[in-house]
CSV table of C-alpha atoms in Angstrom, one decimal:
chain,number,residue,atom,x,y,z
P,1,MET,CA,221.7,-13.8,109.8
P,2,SER,CA,224.8,-15.4,111.3
P,3,THR,CA,222.5,-17.3,113.7
P,4,ARG,CA,221.0,-19.3,110.8
P,5,PRO,CA,220.9,-23.1,111.5
P,6,SER,CA,224.2,-24.8,110.5
P,7,GLY,CA,224.4,-25.8,106.9
P,8,PHE,CA,221.2,-24.0,105.9
P,9,GLU,CA,222.9,-21.1,104.0
P,10,ASP,CA,225.3,-23.4,102.1
P,11,ARG,CA,222.4,-25.6,100.9
P,12,LEU,CA,220.3,-22.6,99.9
P,13,LYS,CA,223.2,-21.1,98.0
P,14,ALA,CA,223.8,-24.4,96.2
P,15,ALA,CA,220.1,-24.7,95.3
P,16,LEU,CA,220.0,-21.2,93.9
P,17,LEU,CA,223.2,-21.7,91.9
P,18,ALA,CA,221.8,-24.8,90.4
P,19,ARG,CA,218.8,-22.9,89.1
P,20,LEU,CA,220.7,-20.0,87.5
P,21,PRO,CA,220.5,-19.7,83.7
P,22,GLU,CA,223.5,-21.3,82.0
P,23,GLU,CA,224.7,-18.1,80.4
P,24,ALA,CA,223.9,-15.5,83.1
P,25,PRO,CA,226.2,-12.5,83.2
P,26,ALA,CA,228.7,-12.6,86.0
P,27,PRO,CA,227.7,-10.0,88.7
P,28,ALA,CA,230.2,-7.7,90.3
P,29,PRO,CA,230.9,-8.4,94.0
P,30,ALA,CA,228.4,-6.6,96.1
P,31,ARG,CA,227.0,-6.7,99.6
P,32,SER,CA,223.6,-8.3,99.5
P,33,PHE,CA,220.5,-6.2,99.3
P,34,ALA,CA,219.1,-8.2,102.2
P,35,ARG,CA,222.1,-7.6,104.5
P,36,ARG,CA,222.5,-3.9,103.5
P,37,TYR,CA,219.0,-3.0,104.4
P,38,GLY,CA,218.3,-5.5,107.2
P,39,ILE,CA,215.8,-7.6,105.1
P,40,PRO,CA,215.6,-11.3,106.0
P,41,LEU,CA,217.5,-13.5,103.5
P,42,ALA,CA,214.5,-15.2,101.9
P,43,VAL,CA,212.6,-11.9,101.7
P,44,GLY,CA,215.6,-10.1,100.2
P,45,ILE,CA,215.9,-12.7,97.5
P,46,ALA,CA,212.3,-12.3,96.6
P,47,THR,CA,212.4,-8.5,96.7
P,48,ALA,CA,215.5,-7.7,94.6
P,49,VAL,CA,218.9,-8.6,93.5
P,50,VAL,CA,221.8,-6.1,93.7
P,51,VAL,CA,224.7,-6.4,91.3
P,52,ALA,CA,226.7,-3.7,89.6
P,53,VAL,CA,223.5,-2.2,88.2
P,54,MET,CA,220.7,-2.5,90.6
P,55,ALA,CA,217.4,-4.1,89.3
P,56,LEU,CA,214.4,-3.3,91.4
P,57,PRO,CA,210.7,-4.3,91.2
P,58,GLY,CA,207.9,-1.8,90.9
P,59,SER,CA,208.1,-0.5,87.4
P,60,THR,CA,205.7,-0.9,84.6
P,61,ARG,CA,208.2,-3.0,82.7
P,62,ASN,CA,206.3,-6.3,83.1
P,63,GLY,CA,206.4,-7.8,79.6
P,64,SER,CA,203.0,-6.7,78.5
P,65,LEU,CA,202.3,-4.4,75.6
P,66,PRO,CA,201.7,-0.7,76.2
P,67,ALA,CA,198.2,0.1,77.2
P,68,GLY,CA,196.2,1.4,74.3
P,69,GLY,CA,199.1,1.0,71.9
P,70,PRO,CA,199.0,-1.2,68.8
P,71,THR,CA,200.2,-4.8,69.1
P,72,GLY,CA,203.9,-4.9,68.3
P,73,SER,CA,204.4,-1.2,68.8
P,74,PRO,CA,208.2,-0.7,69.0
P,75,ASN,CA,208.2,2.0,71.6
P,76,PRO,CA,206.6,2.0,75.0
P,77,PRO,CA,204.8,5.2,75.9
P,78,ALA,CA,207.0,7.6,77.9
P,79,THR,CA,205.5,9.6,80.8
P,80,GLY,CA,206.7,12.5,82.8
P,81,ALA,CA,209.5,12.3,85.3
P,82,PRO,CA,208.8,11.6,89.0
P,83,GLU,CA,208.8,14.5,91.3
P,84,ILE,CA,212.3,15.7,92.2
P,85,ARG,CA,212.7,17.4,95.6
P,86,LYS,CA,215.7,19.5,96.7
P,87,ASP,CA,216.9,18.9,100.3
P,88,PRO,CA,218.2,21.8,102.4
P,89,ASP,CA,221.8,20.7,101.7
P,90,GLY,CA,221.1,20.9,97.9
P,91,SER,CA,220.8,17.2,97.3
P,92,LEU,CA,218.2,16.0,94.8
P,93,ARG,CA,215.8,13.3,96.0
P,94,LEU,CA,213.2,11.3,94.1
P,95,LYS,CA,211.3,8.1,94.4
P,96,LEU,CA,212.3,5.1,92.2
P,97,PRO,CA,210.9,5.8,88.7
P,98,GLY,CA,208.8,3.5,86.6
P,99,HIS,CA,210.4,2.3,83.4
P,100,ASP,CA,208.2,4.5,81.3
P,101,GLN,CA,209.4,7.6,83.3
P,102,ILE,CA,213.1,7.1,82.7
P,103,PRO,CA,213.6,9.1,79.5
P,104,ALA,CA,211.9,12.1,81.0
P,105,LEU,CA,213.8,11.7,84.3
P,106,VAL,CA,217.1,11.6,82.5
P,107,ASP,CA,216.3,14.8,80.6
P,108,ARG,CA,215.1,16.5,83.8
P,109,LEU,CA,218.3,15.5,85.7
P,110,LYS,CA,220.5,16.9,82.9
P,111,GLU,CA,218.6,20.2,83.1
P,112,LEU,CA,219.5,20.3,86.8
P,113,GLY,CA,223.1,19.7,86.1
P,114,VAL,CA,223.4,16.0,87.0
P,115,GLN,CA,225.9,13.9,85.0
P,116,VAL,CA,223.5,11.2,83.9
P,117,ALA,CA,223.1,8.8,80.9
P,118,LEU,CA,220.6,6.5,79.3
P,119,VAL,CA,222.0,3.0,78.6
P,120,PRO,CA,219.8,1.2,76.1
P,121,LYS,CA,219.3,-2.6,76.6
P,122,ARG,CA,219.7,-4.6,73.5
P,123,PRO,CA,219.5,-8.3,72.4
P,124,ARG,CA,222.7,-10.2,72.5
P,125,SER,CA,223.3,-9.9,68.8
P,126,ARG,CA,223.1,-6.1,68.9
P,127,CYS,CA,225.3,-5.3,71.9
P,128,SER,CA,228.9,-6.4,72.7
P,129,GLU,CA,229.0,-4.3,75.9
P,130,LEU,CA,228.7,-6.2,79.2
P,131,GLY,CA,228.7,-3.1,81.3
P,132,GLY,CA,230.5,-3.3,84.6
P,133,GLY,CA,232.8,-0.9,86.4
P,134,TYR,CA,230.0,0.4,88.6
P,135,ARG,CA,230.6,1.7,92.1
P,136,GLY,CA,230.2,-1.0,94.7
P,137,PRO,CA,228.7,-0.6,98.3
P,138,GLN,CA,230.1,2.5,100.0
P,139,ALA,CA,231.5,2.5,103.6
P,140,ASP,CA,229.7,5.8,104.1
P,141,PRO,CA,225.9,5.2,103.9
P,142,GLU,CA,225.5,8.8,102.8
P,143,ALA,CA,227.4,8.0,99.7
P,144,GLU,CA,224.9,5.4,98.5
P,145,ILE,CA,222.8,6.4,95.6
P,146,MET,CA,219.8,4.6,97.0
P,147,GLN,CA,218.5,5.7,100.4
P,148,HIS,CA,215.8,4.1,102.6
P,149,SER,CA,213.1,6.4,103.8
P,150,ASP,CA,210.4,5.7,106.3
P,151,ASP,CA,208.1,4.0,103.8
P,152,ASP,CA,210.0,3.6,100.6
P,153,PHE,CA,213.3,3.7,98.8
P,154,THR,CA,214.5,6.9,97.2
P,155,LEU,CA,217.4,8.0,95.0
P,156,LYS,CA,219.6,10.8,96.5
P,157,VAL,CA,221.8,12.7,94.0
P,158,ASN,CA,224.7,14.9,95.3
P,159,ALA,CA,228.4,15.1,95.1
P,160,LYS,CA,228.8,12.1,97.4
P,161,THR,CA,226.5,9.7,95.6
P,162,VAL,CA,227.5,10.8,92.1
P,163,PRO,CA,231.0,12.3,92.6
P,164,PRO,CA,233.0,14.3,90.0
P,165,GLY,CA,234.2,12.0,87.2
P,166,TYR,CA,231.2,9.6,87.6
P,167,THR,CA,227.9,9.3,85.8
P,168,LEU,CA,224.5,8.1,87.1
P,169,THR,CA,223.1,5.6,84.5
P,170,PHE,CA,219.6,4.3,83.9
P,171,SER,CA,218.8,1.3,81.7
P,172,TRP,CA,216.1,1.7,79.0
P,173,ALA,CA,214.5,-0.8,76.6
P,174,ASP,CA,212.5,0.6,73.7
P,175,TYR,CA,210.8,-2.6,72.9
P,176,TYR,CA,208.0,-4.8,74.3
P,177,PRO,CA,207.3,-7.5,75.4
P,178,LEU,CA,210.1,-7.9,77.8
P,179,GLY,CA,210.7,-10.8,80.3
P,180,GLU,CA,212.9,-9.0,82.7
P,181,GLN,CA,211.1,-6.8,85.3
P,182,GLY,CA,212.3,-3.8,87.2
P,183,ILE,CA,214.5,-0.8,86.5
P,184,GLY,CA,218.3,-0.7,86.3
P,185,PHE,CA,220.5,2.1,87.6
P,186,GLY,CA,224.0,2.6,88.9
P,187,VAL,CA,226.9,5.0,89.2
P,188,VAL,CA,230.0,4.4,87.0
P,189,GLU,CA,233.1,6.2,86.0
P,190,THR,CA,232.2,8.6,83.1
P,191,SER,CA,234.9,7.1,80.9
P,192,LYS,CA,233.4,3.6,81.4
P,193,VAL,CA,229.7,4.4,80.6
P,194,PRO,CA,228.7,1.5,78.3
P,195,SER,CA,227.0,2.3,75.0
P,196,CYS,CA,224.5,-0.5,75.7
P,197,SER,CA,223.8,-3.5,77.9
P,198,ILE,CA,222.7,-7.0,77.0
P,199,ASP,CA,219.2,-8.2,77.7
P,200,TYR,CA,219.5,-11.9,78.5
P,201,SER,CA,215.7,-12.7,78.4
P,202,GLU,CA,215.2,-16.0,76.8
P,203,GLY,CA,213.6,-15.9,73.3
P,204,LEU,CA,214.0,-12.1,73.1
P,205,GLU,CA,215.3,-12.1,69.5
P,206,GLU,CA,212.5,-14.4,68.3
P,207,ALA,CA,209.9,-12.3,70.2
P,208,LEU,CA,211.1,-9.1,68.6
P,209,LYS,CA,211.1,-10.7,65.1
P,210,ALA,CA,207.7,-12.2,65.7
P,211,ARG,CA,206.2,-8.7,66.2
P,212,SER,CA,206.4,-8.0,62.5
P,213,GLU,CA,204.5,-11.2,61.8
P,214,PRO,CA,200.9,-12.2,62.4
P,215,PRO,CA,200.5,-13.6,65.9
P,216,LYS,CA,200.7,-17.4,66.2
P,217,ASP,CA,197.8,-19.3,67.7
P,218,PRO,CA,199.2,-21.2,70.8
P,219,GLY,CA,196.5,-23.7,70.3
P,220,LYS,CA,194.4,-25.2,73.1
P,221,THR,CA,195.3,-23.7,76.5
P,222,ILE,CA,194.8,-25.5,79.8
P,223,GLU,CA,194.9,-23.5,83.1
P,224,VAL,CA,195.2,-25.4,86.4
P,225,ASP,CA,196.3,-24.5,89.9
P,226,VAL,CA,199.6,-25.7,91.2
P,227,PRO,CA,198.4,-28.7,93.3
P,228,ALA,CA,199.1,-29.6,96.9
P,229,PRO,CA,201.4,-32.6,97.2
P,230,GLU,CA,198.4,-34.9,97.7
P,231,GLY,CA,196.8,-33.8,94.5
P,232,LEU,CA,199.9,-34.2,92.3
P,233,VAL,CA,199.1,-37.7,91.0
P,234,ALA,CA,195.6,-36.8,90.0
P,235,LEU,CA,196.7,-33.7,88.1
P,236,VAL,CA,199.4,-35.6,86.2
P,237,GLN,CA,196.9,-38.2,85.1
P,238,SER,CA,194.5,-35.5,84.0
P,239,LEU,CA,197.1,-33.6,82.0
P,240,ARG,CA,198.4,-36.8,80.3
P,241,ALA,CA,194.9,-37.7,79.3
P,242,GLN,CA,194.7,-34.3,77.6
P,243,GLY,CA,197.9,-34.9,75.7
P,244,VAL,CA,200.2,-32.8,77.8
P,245,SER,CA,203.9,-33.8,78.0
P,246,VAL,CA,204.3,-33.9,81.8
P,247,ALA,CA,206.7,-35.6,84.2
P,248,VAL,CA,207.2,-35.9,87.9
P,249,THR,CA,210.6,-35.5,89.5
P,250,GLU,CA,211.2,-36.2,93.2
P,251,LYS,CA,213.3,-34.3,95.6
P,252,LYS,CA,215.7,-36.7,97.4
P,253,PRO,CA,218.8,-36.4,99.6
P,254,ALA,CA,222.2,-36.4,97.8
P,255,THR,CA,222.8,-39.9,99.0
P,256,GLU,CA,219.8,-41.2,97.1
P,257,CYS,CA,220.0,-39.0,94.0
P,258,THR,CA,222.9,-37.8,91.8
P,259,HIS,CA,220.9,-35.3,89.8
P,260,VAL,CA,221.4,-31.7,90.9
P,261,GLY,CA,218.5,-30.5,88.8
P,262,GLY,CA,218.6,-27.3,86.7
P,263,GLY,CA,218.2,-27.0,83.0
P,264,TYR,CA,214.8,-25.4,83.2
P,265,ARG,CA,213.7,-22.6,80.9
P,266,GLY,CA,214.5,-19.2,82.2
P,267,PRO,CA,212.3,-16.0,82.1
P,268,GLN,CA,210.8,-15.6,78.7
P,269,ALA,CA,210.9,-12.3,76.7
P,270,ASP,CA,207.4,-13.1,75.5
P,271,HIS,CA,205.2,-13.1,78.6
P,272,GLU,CA,202.7,-15.3,76.8
P,273,ALA,CA,205.4,-18.1,76.9
P,274,GLU,CA,205.6,-18.1,80.7
P,275,VAL,CA,204.1,-21.3,82.1
P,276,SER,CA,203.0,-19.6,85.3
P,277,VAL,CA,200.5,-16.8,85.5
P,278,GLY,CA,199.3,-14.7,88.5
P,279,THR,CA,200.6,-14.8,92.1
P,280,THR,CA,198.7,-17.9,93.2
P,281,PRO,CA,200.1,-19.2,90.8
P,282,ARG,CA,198.3,-21.0,88.1
P,283,LEU,CA,199.9,-23.1,85.3
P,284,ARG,CA,199.1,-22.0,81.7
P,285,ILE,CA,199.8,-24.9,79.4
P,286,ASN,CA,199.9,-24.6,75.6
P,287,SER,CA,202.3,-24.8,72.6
P,288,LYS,CA,204.0,-21.6,73.7
P,289,THR,CA,204.6,-22.4,77.4
P,290,VAL,CA,205.4,-26.1,76.8
P,291,PRO,CA,206.7,-26.1,73.2
P,292,PRO,CA,207.3,-29.3,71.2
P,293,GLY,CA,210.4,-31.1,72.6
P,294,TYR,CA,209.8,-29.7,76.1
P,295,THR,CA,208.1,-31.2,79.1
P,296,LEU,CA,206.2,-29.7,82.0
P,297,VAL,CA,208.0,-31.0,85.1
P,298,LEU,CA,206.3,-31.1,88.5
P,299,THR,CA,208.5,-31.6,91.5
P,300,LYS,CA,207.3,-33.8,94.4
P,301,PRO,CA,208.7,-32.4,97.7
P,302,ALA,CA,211.0,-34.6,99.8
P,303,ARG,CA,208.6,-34.4,102.8
P,304,PRO,CA,205.0,-34.2,101.3
P,305,SER,CA,203.4,-34.3,104.8
P,306,SER,CA,205.3,-31.3,106.0
P,307,PRO,CA,203.1,-28.1,106.5
P,308,TYR,CA,205.7,-26.3,104.4
P,309,ALA,CA,205.6,-28.7,101.4
P,310,LYS,CA,205.0,-27.2,98.0
P,311,VAL,CA,204.9,-28.8,94.6
P,312,GLY,CA,207.6,-27.2,92.3
P,313,TYR,CA,207.1,-26.7,88.6
P,314,GLY,CA,209.2,-25.8,85.5
P,315,VAL,CA,209.7,-26.5,81.8
P,316,LYS,CA,212.7,-28.2,80.4
P,317,GLU,CA,213.8,-30.1,77.3
P,318,THR,CA,212.3,-33.6,77.4
P,319,SER,CA,215.7,-35.2,77.0
P,320,LYS,CA,216.9,-33.6,80.2
P,321,VAL,CA,214.1,-34.7,82.5
P,322,THR,CA,215.4,-36.7,85.4
P,323,PRO,CA,213.5,-38.9,87.9
P,324,CYS,CA,214.9,-37.1,90.9
P,325,GLU,CA,216.8,-34.0,91.9
P,326,ILE,CA,218.9,-33.3,95.0
P,327,ASP,CA,216.9,-31.8,97.9
P,328,PHE,CA,218.9,-28.8,99.2
P,329,SER,CA,216.0,-27.5,101.4
P,330,SER,CA,216.3,-27.3,105.1
P,331,THR,CA,214.5,-29.5,107.6
P,332,ASP,CA,211.3,-28.4,109.2
P,333,GLU,CA,213.2,-28.0,112.5
P,334,GLU,CA,215.7,-25.7,110.9
P,335,TRP,CA,213.0,-23.5,109.4
P,336,ALA,CA,211.1,-23.4,112.7
P,337,GLU,CA,214.4,-22.4,114.5
P,338,ALA,CA,215.1,-19.7,111.8
P,339,GLN,CA,211.6,-18.3,112.1
P,340,ALA,CA,211.8,-18.2,115.9
P,341,ARG,CA,215.1,-16.5,115.8
P,342,LEU,CA,213.9,-14.0,113.2
P,343,LYS,CA,210.9,-13.1,115.3
P,344,GLU,CA,213.2,-12.6,118.3
P,345,LEU,CA,215.5,-10.3,116.5
P,346,GLN,CA,212.8,-8.2,114.9
P,347,GLY,CA,210.4,-8.2,117.8
P,348,GLY,CA,207.5,-8.5,115.4
P,349,PRO,CA,205.7,-11.0,113.1
P,350,GLN,CA,207.5,-13.7,111.3
P,351,LEU,CA,208.6,-12.6,107.8
P,352,LEU,CA,210.5,-15.7,106.6
P,353,PRO,CA,208.3,-17.4,104.0
P,354,ALA,CA,207.7,-21.1,104.1
P,355,PRO,CA,210.0,-23.3,102.0
P,356,PRO,CA,210.5,-24.3,99.3
P,357,ALA,CA,210.1,-22.0,96.3
P,358,THR,CA,207.1,-22.8,94.2
P,359,SER,CA,209.1,-22.8,90.9
P,360,SER,CA,211.8,-25.3,90.0
P,361,ARG,CA,213.5,-22.8,87.7
């Protein structure tokens, strides 16, 4: 998207960096998923992030307990491996597996002679391995482990995608709940296969420990829709009347505000501690989602009358709440120009979502 309006990408990058968790692992340099597969930038960010190990949506690893299993069960139910097809050239091809299919898939690939390994994900205190050393983007598209078919992504395994001396790895977590979604896989030199990888989900250790204890009552729960800009004041008044610690921060230009923002709670290992629920989304407010010492922060957009204006939301420590945050979003004119250019390039419907993101995290 080299035709993106001037300054737009820099501001978007700065906004995303400001929202990253403070202790996120450093990713290996990699070509973006969006650029590699021709997906528009905003759509690519929402779809997946590619680092050394690729994490993709679509698995059953969604933070909920296994269906039909007892609360706190330490092992998610494993299911059979996805169908593995053999191409005329001898390559093995399969659709992206669900998280619960990974153990069976690894066993099946080993039976077929593939050098493959299962890398368990562990809490920070139980793993000192950061991983890394994975193959980056390949100049030859046929050497990429992930291939794009007509209607889906597939994994293609052969001597090009997993060459001699390399191992195909899949991440596996044997515990629930889990905040991080998706599956992780990559190709790494066999001598560098990690014994484990760190799960950085916030509150993971506490969540795992709490499974052996009686569940705690989160108390009164309030569920409300994220309001339109014009309904923000009324919602804040209503929540405060119900005893909720809530604050409003306003997006402003850098010349009017020195606060970059950030400091919000990241993804929670316990899905019941997430403040947002559903795709609409709705806000779920109780002692788990907004714990003592924390505040629900609603963000007033810089241009409330804009047709693209959205109210942001997040949870941060009360002592870190600021009255304003720097607005890194583009102008309405820049978004209109970007959408028009995207439509021209693709010759189809506009795919660029309206700004800004609905979450302040």
